Tab-separated table of C-alpha atoms in Angstrom:
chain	number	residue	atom	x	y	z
A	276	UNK	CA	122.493	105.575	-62.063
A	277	UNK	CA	122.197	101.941	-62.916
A	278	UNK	CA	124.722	100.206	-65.415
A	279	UNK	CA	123.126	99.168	-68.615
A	280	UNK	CA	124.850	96.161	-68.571
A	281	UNK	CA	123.832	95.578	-65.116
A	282	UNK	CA	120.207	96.116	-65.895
A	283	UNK	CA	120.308	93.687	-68.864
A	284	UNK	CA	121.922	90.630	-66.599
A	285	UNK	CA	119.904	90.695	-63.391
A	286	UNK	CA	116.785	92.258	-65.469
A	287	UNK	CA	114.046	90.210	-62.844
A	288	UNK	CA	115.764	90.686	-59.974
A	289	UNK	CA	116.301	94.168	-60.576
A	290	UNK	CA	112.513	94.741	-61.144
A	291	UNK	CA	112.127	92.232	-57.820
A	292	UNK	CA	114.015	94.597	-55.769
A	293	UNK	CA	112.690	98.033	-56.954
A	294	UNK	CA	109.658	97.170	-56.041
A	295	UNK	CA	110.550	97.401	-52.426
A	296	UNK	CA	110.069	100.732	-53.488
A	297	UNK	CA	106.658	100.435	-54.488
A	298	UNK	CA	107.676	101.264	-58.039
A	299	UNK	CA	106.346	98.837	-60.507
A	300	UNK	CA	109.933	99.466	-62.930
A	301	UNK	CA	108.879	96.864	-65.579
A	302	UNK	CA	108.182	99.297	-68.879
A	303	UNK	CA	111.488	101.732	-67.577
A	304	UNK	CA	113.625	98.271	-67.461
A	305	UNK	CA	112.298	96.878	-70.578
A	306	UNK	CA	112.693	100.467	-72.558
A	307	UNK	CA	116.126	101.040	-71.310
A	308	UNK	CA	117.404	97.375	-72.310
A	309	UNK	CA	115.541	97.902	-75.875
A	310	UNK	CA	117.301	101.833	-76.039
A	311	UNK	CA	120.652	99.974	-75.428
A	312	UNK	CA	119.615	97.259	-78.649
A	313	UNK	CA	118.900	100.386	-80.486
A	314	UNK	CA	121.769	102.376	-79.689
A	315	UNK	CA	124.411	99.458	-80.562
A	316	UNK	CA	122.590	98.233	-83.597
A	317	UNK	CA	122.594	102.263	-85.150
A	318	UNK	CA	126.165	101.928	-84.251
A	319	UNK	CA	126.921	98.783	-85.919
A	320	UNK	CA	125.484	100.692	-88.792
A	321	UNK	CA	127.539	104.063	-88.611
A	322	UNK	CA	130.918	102.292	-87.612
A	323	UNK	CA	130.365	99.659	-90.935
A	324	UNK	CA	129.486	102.996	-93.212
A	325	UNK	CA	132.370	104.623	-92.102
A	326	UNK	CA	134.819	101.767	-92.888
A	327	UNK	CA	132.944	101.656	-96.381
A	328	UNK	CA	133.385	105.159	-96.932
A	329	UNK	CA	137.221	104.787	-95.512
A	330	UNK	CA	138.092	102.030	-98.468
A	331	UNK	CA	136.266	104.224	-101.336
A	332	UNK	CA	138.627	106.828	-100.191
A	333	UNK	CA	141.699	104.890	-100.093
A	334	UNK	CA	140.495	103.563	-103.877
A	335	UNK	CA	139.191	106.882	-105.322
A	336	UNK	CA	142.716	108.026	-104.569
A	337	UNK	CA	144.464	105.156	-106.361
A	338	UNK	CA	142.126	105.313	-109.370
A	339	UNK	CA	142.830	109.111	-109.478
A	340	UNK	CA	146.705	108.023	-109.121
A	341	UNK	CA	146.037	105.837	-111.972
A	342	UNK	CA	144.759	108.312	-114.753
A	343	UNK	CA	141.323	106.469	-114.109
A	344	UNK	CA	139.319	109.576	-113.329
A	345	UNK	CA	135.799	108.657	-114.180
A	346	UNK	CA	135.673	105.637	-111.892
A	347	UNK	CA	137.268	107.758	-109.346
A	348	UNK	CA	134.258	110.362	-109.999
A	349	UNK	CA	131.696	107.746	-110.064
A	350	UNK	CA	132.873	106.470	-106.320
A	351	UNK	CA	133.160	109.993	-105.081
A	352	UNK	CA	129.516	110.188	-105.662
A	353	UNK	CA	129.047	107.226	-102.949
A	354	UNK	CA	131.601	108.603	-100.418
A	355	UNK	CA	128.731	111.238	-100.597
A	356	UNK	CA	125.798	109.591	-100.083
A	357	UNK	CA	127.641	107.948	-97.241
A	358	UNK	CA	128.196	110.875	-95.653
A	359	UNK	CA	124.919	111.599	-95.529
A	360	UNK	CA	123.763	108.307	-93.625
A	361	UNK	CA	126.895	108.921	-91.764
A	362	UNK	CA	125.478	111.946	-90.383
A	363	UNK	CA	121.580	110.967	-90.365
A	364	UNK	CA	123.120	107.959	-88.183
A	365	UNK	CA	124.829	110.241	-85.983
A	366	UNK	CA	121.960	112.053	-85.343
A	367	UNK	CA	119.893	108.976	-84.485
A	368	UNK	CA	122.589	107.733	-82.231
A	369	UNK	CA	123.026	111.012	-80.447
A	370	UNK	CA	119.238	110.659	-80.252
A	371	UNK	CA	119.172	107.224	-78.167
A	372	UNK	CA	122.073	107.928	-76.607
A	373	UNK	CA	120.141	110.593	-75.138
A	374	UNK	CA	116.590	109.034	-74.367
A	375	UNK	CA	118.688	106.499	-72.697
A	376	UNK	CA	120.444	108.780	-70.522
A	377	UNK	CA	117.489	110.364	-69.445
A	378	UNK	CA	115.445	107.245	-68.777
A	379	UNK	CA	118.400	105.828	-66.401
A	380	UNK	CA	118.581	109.202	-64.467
A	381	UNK	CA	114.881	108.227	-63.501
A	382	UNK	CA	115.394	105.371	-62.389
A	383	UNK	CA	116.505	105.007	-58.476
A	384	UNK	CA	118.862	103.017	-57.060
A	385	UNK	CA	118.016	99.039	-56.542
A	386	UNK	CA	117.612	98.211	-52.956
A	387	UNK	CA	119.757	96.061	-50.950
A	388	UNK	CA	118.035	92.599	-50.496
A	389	UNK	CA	117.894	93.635	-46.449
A	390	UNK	CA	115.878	96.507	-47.122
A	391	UNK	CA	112.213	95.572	-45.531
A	392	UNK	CA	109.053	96.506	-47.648
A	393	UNK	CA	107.143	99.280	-46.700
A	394	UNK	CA	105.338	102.501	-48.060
A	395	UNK	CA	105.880	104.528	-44.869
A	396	UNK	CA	107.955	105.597	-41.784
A	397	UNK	CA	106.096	103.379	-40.119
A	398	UNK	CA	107.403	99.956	-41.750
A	399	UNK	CA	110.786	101.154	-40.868
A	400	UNK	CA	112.565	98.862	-38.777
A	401	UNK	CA	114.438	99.942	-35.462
A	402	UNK	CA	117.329	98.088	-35.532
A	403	UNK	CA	119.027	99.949	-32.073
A	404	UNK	CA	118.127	101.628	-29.236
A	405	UNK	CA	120.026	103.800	-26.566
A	406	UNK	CA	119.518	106.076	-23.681
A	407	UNK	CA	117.305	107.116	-20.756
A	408	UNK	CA	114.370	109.192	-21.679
A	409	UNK	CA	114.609	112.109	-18.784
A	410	UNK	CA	111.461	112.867	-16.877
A	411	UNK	CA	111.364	116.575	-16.742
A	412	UNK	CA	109.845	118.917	-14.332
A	413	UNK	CA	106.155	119.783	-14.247
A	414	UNK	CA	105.723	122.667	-16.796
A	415	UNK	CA	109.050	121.683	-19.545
A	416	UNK	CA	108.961	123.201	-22.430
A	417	UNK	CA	109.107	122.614	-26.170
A	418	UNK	CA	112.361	123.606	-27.928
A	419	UNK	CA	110.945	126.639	-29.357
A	420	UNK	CA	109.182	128.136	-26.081
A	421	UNK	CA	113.335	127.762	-24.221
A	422	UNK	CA	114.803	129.610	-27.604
A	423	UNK	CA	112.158	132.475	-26.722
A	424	UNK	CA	112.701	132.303	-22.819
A	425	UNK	CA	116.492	132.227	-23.101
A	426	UNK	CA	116.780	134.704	-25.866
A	427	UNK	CA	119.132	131.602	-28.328
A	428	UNK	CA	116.979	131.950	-31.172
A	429	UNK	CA	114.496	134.675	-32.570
A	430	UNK	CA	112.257	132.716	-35.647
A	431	UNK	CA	110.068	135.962	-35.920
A	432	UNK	CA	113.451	137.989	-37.053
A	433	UNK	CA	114.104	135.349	-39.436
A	434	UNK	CA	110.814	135.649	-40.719
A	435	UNK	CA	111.229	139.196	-41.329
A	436	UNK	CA	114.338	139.577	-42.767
A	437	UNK	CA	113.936	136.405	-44.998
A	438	UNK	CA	110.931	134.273	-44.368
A	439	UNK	CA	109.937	131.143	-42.636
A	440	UNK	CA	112.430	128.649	-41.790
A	441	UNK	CA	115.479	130.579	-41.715
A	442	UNK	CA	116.520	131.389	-37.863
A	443	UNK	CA	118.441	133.806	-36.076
A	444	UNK	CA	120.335	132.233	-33.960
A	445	UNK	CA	121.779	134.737	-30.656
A	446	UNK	CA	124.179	134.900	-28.016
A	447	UNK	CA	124.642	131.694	-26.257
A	448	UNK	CA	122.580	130.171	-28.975
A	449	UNK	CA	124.871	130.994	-31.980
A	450	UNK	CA	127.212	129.962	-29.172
A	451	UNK	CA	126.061	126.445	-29.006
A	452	UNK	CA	125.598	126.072	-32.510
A	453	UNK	CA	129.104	127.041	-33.250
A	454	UNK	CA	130.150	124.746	-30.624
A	455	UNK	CA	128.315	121.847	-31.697
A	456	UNK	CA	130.059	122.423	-35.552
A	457	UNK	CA	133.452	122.604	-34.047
A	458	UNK	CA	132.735	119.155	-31.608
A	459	UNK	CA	131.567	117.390	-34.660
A	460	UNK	CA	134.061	118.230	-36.802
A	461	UNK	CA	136.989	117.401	-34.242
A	462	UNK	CA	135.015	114.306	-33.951
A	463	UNK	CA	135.112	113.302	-37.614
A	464	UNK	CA	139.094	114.251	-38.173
A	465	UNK	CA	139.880	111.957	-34.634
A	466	UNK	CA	137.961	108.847	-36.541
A	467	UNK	CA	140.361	109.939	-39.624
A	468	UNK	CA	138.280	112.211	-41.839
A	469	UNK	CA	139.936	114.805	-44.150
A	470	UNK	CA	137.882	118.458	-43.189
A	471	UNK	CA	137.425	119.434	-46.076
A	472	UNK	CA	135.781	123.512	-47.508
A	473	UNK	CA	133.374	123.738	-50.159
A	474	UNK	CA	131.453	125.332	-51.792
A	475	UNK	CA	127.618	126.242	-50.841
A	476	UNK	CA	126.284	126.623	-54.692
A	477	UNK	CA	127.004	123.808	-56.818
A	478	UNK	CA	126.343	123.517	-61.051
A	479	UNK	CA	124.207	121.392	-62.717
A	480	UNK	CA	126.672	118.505	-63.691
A	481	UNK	CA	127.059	118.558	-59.795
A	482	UNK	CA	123.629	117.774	-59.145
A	483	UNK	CA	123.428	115.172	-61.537
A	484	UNK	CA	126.636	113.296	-60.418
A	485	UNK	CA	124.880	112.680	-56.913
A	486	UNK	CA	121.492	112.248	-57.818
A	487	UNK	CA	119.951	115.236	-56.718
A	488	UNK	CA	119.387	116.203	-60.362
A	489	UNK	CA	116.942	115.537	-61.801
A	490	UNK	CA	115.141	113.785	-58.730
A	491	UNK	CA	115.100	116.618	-56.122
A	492	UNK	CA	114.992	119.562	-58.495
A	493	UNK	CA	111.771	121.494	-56.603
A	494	UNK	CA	113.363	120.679	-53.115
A	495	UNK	CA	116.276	122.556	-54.286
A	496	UNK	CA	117.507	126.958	-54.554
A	497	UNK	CA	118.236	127.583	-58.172
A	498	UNK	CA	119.790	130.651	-58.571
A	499	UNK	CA	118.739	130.608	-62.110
A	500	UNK	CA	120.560	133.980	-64.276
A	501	UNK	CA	124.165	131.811	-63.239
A	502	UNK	CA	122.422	128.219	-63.444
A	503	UNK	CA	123.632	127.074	-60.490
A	504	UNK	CA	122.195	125.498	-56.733
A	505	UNK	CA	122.336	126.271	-53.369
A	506	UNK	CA	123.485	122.974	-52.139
A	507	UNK	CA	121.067	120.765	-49.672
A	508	UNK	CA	123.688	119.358	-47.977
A	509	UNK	CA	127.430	118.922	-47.972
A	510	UNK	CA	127.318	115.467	-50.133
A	511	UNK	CA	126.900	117.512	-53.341
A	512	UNK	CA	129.960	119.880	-53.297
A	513	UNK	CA	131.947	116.895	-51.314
A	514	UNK	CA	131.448	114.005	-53.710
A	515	UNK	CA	131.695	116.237	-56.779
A	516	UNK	CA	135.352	116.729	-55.476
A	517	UNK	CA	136.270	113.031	-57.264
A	518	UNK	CA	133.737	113.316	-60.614
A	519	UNK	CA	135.593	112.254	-63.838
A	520	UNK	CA	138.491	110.695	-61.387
A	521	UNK	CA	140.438	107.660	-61.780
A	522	UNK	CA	142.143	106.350	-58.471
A	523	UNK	CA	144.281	103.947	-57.721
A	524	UNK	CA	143.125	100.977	-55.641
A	525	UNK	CA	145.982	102.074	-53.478
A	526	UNK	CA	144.047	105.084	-52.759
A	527	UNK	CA	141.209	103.602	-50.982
A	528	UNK	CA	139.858	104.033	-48.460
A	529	UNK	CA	139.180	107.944	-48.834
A	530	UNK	CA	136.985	109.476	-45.749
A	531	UNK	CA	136.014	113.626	-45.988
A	532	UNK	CA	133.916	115.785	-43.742
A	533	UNK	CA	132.835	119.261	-43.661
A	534	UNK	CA	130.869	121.838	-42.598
A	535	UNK	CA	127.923	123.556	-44.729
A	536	UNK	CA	125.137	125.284	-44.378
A	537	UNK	CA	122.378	123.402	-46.321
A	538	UNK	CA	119.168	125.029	-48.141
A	539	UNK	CA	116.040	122.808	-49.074
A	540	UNK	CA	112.642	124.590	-50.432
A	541	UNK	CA	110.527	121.514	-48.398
A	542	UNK	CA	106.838	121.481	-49.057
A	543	UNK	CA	104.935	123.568	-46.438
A	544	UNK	CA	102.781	122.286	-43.790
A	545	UNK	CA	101.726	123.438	-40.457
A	546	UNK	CA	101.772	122.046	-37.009
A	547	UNK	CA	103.869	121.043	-34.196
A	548	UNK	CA	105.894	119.076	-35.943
A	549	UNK	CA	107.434	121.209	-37.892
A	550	UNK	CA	107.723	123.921	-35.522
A	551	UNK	CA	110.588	125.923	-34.252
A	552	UNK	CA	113.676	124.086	-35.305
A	553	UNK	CA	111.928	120.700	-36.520
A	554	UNK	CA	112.067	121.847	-40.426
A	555	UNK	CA	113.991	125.001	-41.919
A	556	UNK	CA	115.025	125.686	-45.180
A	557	UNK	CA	118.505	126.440	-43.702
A	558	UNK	CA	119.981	124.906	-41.245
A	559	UNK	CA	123.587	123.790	-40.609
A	560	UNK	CA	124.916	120.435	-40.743
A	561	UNK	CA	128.934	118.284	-40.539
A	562	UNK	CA	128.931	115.481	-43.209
A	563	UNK	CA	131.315	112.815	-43.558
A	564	UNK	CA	131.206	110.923	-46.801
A	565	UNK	CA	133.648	107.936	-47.833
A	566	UNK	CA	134.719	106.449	-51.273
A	567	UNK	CA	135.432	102.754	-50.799
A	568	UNK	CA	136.319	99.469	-53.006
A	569	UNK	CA	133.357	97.552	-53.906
A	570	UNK	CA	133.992	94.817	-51.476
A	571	UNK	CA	134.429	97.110	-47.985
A	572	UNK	CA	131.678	99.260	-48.599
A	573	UNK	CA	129.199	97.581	-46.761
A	574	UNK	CA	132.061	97.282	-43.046
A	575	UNK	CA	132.656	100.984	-43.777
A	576	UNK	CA	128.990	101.342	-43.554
A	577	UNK	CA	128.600	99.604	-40.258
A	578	UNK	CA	131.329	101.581	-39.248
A	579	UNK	CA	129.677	105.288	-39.841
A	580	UNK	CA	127.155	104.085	-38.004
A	581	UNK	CA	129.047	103.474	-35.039
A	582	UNK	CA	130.574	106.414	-35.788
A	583	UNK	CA	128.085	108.454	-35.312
A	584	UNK	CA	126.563	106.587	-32.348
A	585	UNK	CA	129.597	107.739	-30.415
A	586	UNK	CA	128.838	111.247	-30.677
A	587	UNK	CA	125.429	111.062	-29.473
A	588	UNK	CA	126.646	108.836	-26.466
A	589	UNK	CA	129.115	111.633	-25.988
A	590	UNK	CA	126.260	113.945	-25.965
A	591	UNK	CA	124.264	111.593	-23.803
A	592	UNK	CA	121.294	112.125	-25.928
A	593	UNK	CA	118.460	109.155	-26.105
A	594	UNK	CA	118.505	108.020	-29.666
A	595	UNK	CA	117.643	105.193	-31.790
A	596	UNK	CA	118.494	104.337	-35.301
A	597	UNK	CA	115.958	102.707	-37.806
A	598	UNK	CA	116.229	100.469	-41.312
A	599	UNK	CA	114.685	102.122	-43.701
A	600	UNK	CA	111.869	100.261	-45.850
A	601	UNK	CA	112.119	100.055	-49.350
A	602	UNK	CA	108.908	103.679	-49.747
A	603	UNK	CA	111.144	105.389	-47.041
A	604	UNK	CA	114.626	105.140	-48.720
A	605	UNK	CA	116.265	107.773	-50.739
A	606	UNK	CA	116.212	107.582	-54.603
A	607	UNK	CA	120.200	107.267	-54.753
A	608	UNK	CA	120.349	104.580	-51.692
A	609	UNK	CA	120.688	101.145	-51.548
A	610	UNK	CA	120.749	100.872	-47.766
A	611	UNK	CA	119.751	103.118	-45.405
A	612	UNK	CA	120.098	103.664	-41.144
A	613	UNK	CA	118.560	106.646	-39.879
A	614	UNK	CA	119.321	107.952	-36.591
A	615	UNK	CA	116.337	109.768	-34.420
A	616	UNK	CA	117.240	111.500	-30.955
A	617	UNK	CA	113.926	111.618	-28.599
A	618	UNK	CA	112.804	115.397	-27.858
A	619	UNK	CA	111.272	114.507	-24.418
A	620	UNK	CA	109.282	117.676	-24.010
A	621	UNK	CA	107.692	117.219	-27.943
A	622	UNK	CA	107.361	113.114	-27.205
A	623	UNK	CA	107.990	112.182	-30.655
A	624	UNK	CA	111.084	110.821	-32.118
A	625	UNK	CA	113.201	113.439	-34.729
A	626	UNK	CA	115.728	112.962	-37.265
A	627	UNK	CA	119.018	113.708	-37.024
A	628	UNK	CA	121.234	111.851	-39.254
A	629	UNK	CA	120.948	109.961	-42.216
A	630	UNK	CA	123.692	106.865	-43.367
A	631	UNK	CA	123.342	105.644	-46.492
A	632	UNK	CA	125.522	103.346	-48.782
A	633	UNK	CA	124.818	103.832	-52.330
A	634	UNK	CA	127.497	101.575	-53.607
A	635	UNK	CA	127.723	101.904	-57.654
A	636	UNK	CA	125.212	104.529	-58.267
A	637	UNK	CA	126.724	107.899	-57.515
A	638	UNK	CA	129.948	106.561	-58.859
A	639	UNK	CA	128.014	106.007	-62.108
A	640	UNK	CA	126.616	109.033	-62.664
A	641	UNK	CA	130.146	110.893	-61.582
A	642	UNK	CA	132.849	108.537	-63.751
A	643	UNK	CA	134.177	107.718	-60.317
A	644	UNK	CA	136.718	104.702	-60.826
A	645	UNK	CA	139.746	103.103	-59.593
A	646	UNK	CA	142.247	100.737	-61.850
A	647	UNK	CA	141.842	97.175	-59.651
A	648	UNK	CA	144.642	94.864	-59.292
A	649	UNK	CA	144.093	93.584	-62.671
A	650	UNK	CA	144.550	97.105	-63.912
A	651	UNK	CA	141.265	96.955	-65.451
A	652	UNK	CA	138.711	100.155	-64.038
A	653	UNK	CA	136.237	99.760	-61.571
A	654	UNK	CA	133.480	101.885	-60.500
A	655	UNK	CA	133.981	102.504	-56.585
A	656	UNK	CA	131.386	102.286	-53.722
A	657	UNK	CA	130.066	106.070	-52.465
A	658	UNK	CA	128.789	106.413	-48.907
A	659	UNK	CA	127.632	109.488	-47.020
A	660	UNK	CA	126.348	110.498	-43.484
A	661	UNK	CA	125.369	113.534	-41.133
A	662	UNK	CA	127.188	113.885	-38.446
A	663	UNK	CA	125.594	115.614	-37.411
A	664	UNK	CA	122.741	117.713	-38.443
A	665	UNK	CA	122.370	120.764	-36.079
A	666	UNK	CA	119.043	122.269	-35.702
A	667	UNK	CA	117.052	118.721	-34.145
A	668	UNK	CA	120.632	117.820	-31.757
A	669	UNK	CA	120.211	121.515	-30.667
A	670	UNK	CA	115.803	120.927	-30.428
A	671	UNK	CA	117.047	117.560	-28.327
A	672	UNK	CA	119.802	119.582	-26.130
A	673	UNK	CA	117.378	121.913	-24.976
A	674	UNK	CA	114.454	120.106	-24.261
A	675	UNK	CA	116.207	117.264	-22.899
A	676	UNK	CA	118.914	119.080	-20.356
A	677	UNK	CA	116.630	121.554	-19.115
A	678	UNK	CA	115.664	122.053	-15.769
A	679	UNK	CA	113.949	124.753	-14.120
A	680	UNK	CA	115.845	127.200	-13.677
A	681	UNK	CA	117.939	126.835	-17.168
A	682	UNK	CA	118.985	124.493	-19.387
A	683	UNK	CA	122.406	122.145	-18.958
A	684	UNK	CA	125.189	122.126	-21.542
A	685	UNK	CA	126.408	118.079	-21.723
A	686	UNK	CA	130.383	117.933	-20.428
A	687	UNK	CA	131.061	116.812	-24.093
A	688	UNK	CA	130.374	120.431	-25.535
A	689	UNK	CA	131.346	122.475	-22.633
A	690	UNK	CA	134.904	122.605	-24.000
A	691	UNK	CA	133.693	124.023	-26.890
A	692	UNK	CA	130.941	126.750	-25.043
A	693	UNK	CA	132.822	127.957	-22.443
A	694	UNK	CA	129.858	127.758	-20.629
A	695	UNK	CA	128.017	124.881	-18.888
A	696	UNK	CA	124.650	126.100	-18.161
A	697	UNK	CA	122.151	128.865	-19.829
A	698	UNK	CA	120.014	130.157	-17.489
């Protein structure tokens, strides 16, 4: 979330910039500055009533040392009515400390000033492009018609044993996917990422700490009798690892990655572009997240994004990547760059990874610091990325390397498959 005393020094600019998000912030802003004015002013109060009340102790205690016992009875009677505003101002200060809390967990992240405007995907701006588009053979088919012919992935069993969206993935198909997992991650450890284990249900303070809370609460599982979340992507567990941490500038840069299996409860719709593996509510997915110092954040960003270029050039997969507009980006995001890989036999562009920078505002929310060379604490720069997620990389595989009679595995993974053609 956004600093207080941030929001009170770049106030304007801060309103400027959100509303690249089509948010007019004005009334949040001016309510969480005037929260703040409460909140030290009913502090002022309580700290100056309990330095009176500390002095008519320190008297009533010499008076009673003196024999003078009824002006030590007559201040005892104050020490108690100051403990009574003492705890009515508690209570009010708990109060705004709490409406202030609140209001800054609703309000998202400011944009970087490179952000473009926009409401839509649409006013996103492609910033790269790479890769042949293959002309397939008369009669290709859609990612979902191959995972039927090839017997990778049955969508009706899923559908029975759990409901729409969550896959069953067979034979060479599970095959592939484990593959892919395994390239990626030897991919992310090569560039120097920790692989890291965690967790696939996170708590509440979890979902807070990276913005997920309150924000995404209906997108996300809630296993409700333990109170805790099935996570919707490796970010949550991952960046949790460092909440209520104090590093030493020393320590930075710190790069992890790991494997999860992610669960989202996305609206419904219908259509071909959401069939097969387009949108699940499970799906698998290799992040790699970094925690930087404030002033290599934005190089470290640049380079995930090379990053994870070089895997899909490995893969040899046409792909572009895109600036997200100010209505497209993600509430915790300042900056954006979304990679898309082209599904030849759908004709339409699809997601597969997500980079984001987010600079201050997980590390906010999470108490994430590190003692700078002046040994004072500073908040550090988060940044996160998929690399990659599975189930549109897998769509892109198979539509894009088939042929007619089966579909090609790119050299890249055949290390990994042991096989280099399904057919």
């Amino acid at each position: 979330m956004l600093q207080v005393a941030f929001i009170q020094e770049n106030k304007e600019d801060i309103i400027a910039r959100l509303a690249k998000r089509n948010i007019d912030a004005t009334e949040m802003i001016n309510d969480a500055i005037a929260l703040d004015e409460d909140r030290k002013a009913i502090q002022t109060k309580l700290d100056n009533t309990k330095a009176e009340s500390n002095v008519l102790s320190k008297e009533i205690g010499n008076l009673f040392k003196s024999g003078e016992k009824q002006k030590a009875n007559i201040l005892k009677e104050k020490t108690t009515q100051l403990k009574e505003t003492t705890k009515t101002l508690e209570q009010e200060l708990n109060g705004k400390v709490e409406a202030l809390s609140e209001l800054l967990y609703r309000i998202p992240n400011v944009p970087n000033t490179i952000v473009p405007s926009g409401n839509t995907d649409e006013d996103n701006e492609e910033t790269f492009r790479e890769g042949d588009i293959p002309k397939l053979h008369e009669g290709a088919l859609p990612h979902w018609e191959l995972a039927k012919k090839y017997n990778l992935i049955d969508f009706e069993l899923g559908n029975k044993i759990t409901g729409a969206g969550f896959p069953v993935y067979i034979g060479k198909g599970a095959r592939l996917q484990r593959a892919l997992i395994a390239y990626f991650l030897d991919k992310n450890t090569a560039a120097g990422y920790t692989e890291y284990q965690v967790p696939h249900l996170v708590n509440e303070a979890s979902g807070f700490g990276t913005g997920q809370l309150p924000d995404k609460e209906g997108q996300m599982y809630h296993v409700t009798a333990d109170n805790l979340y099935l996570i919707p992507t490796a970010e949550v567990p991952a960046t949790n690892i460092f909440r209520d941490t104090l590093l030493n500038e020393s320590d930075l840069p710190i790069g992890i990655t790991g494997y999860t299996p992610c669960f989202r409860r996305e609206a419904g719709s219908y259509g071909a572009h959401v069939r097969g593996l387009n949108r699940l509510h499970q799906f698998d997915k290799v992040e790699i997240l970094r925690v930087e110092h404030p002033d290599n954040s934005y190089k470290a960003l640049e380079g995930m994004v090379a990053h994870v270029k070089s895997i899909l050039q490995d893969l040899k997969l046409p792909y572009r990547i895109l600036r997200l507009c100010g209505g497209d980006l993600g509430f915790t995001s300042a900056l954006t760059y979304d990679f898309e890989v082209f599904s030849t036999a759908q004709d339409r562009w699809l997601e597969i990874s997500s980079v984001s920078n987010f600079e201050t505002f997980q590390a906010n929310r999470l108490k994430l610091r590190f003692k700078n060379s002046e040994g004072k604490n500073e908040l550090c720069h988060t940044l996160n990325g998929s690399s990659l997620a599975l189930p549109r990389v897998l769509a892109g595989i198979l539509e894009n390397y088939q042929t007619e009679d089966g579909i090609e595995i790119p050299e890249a993974l055949r290390p990994y498959t042991g096989f280099d053609k399904i057919s």
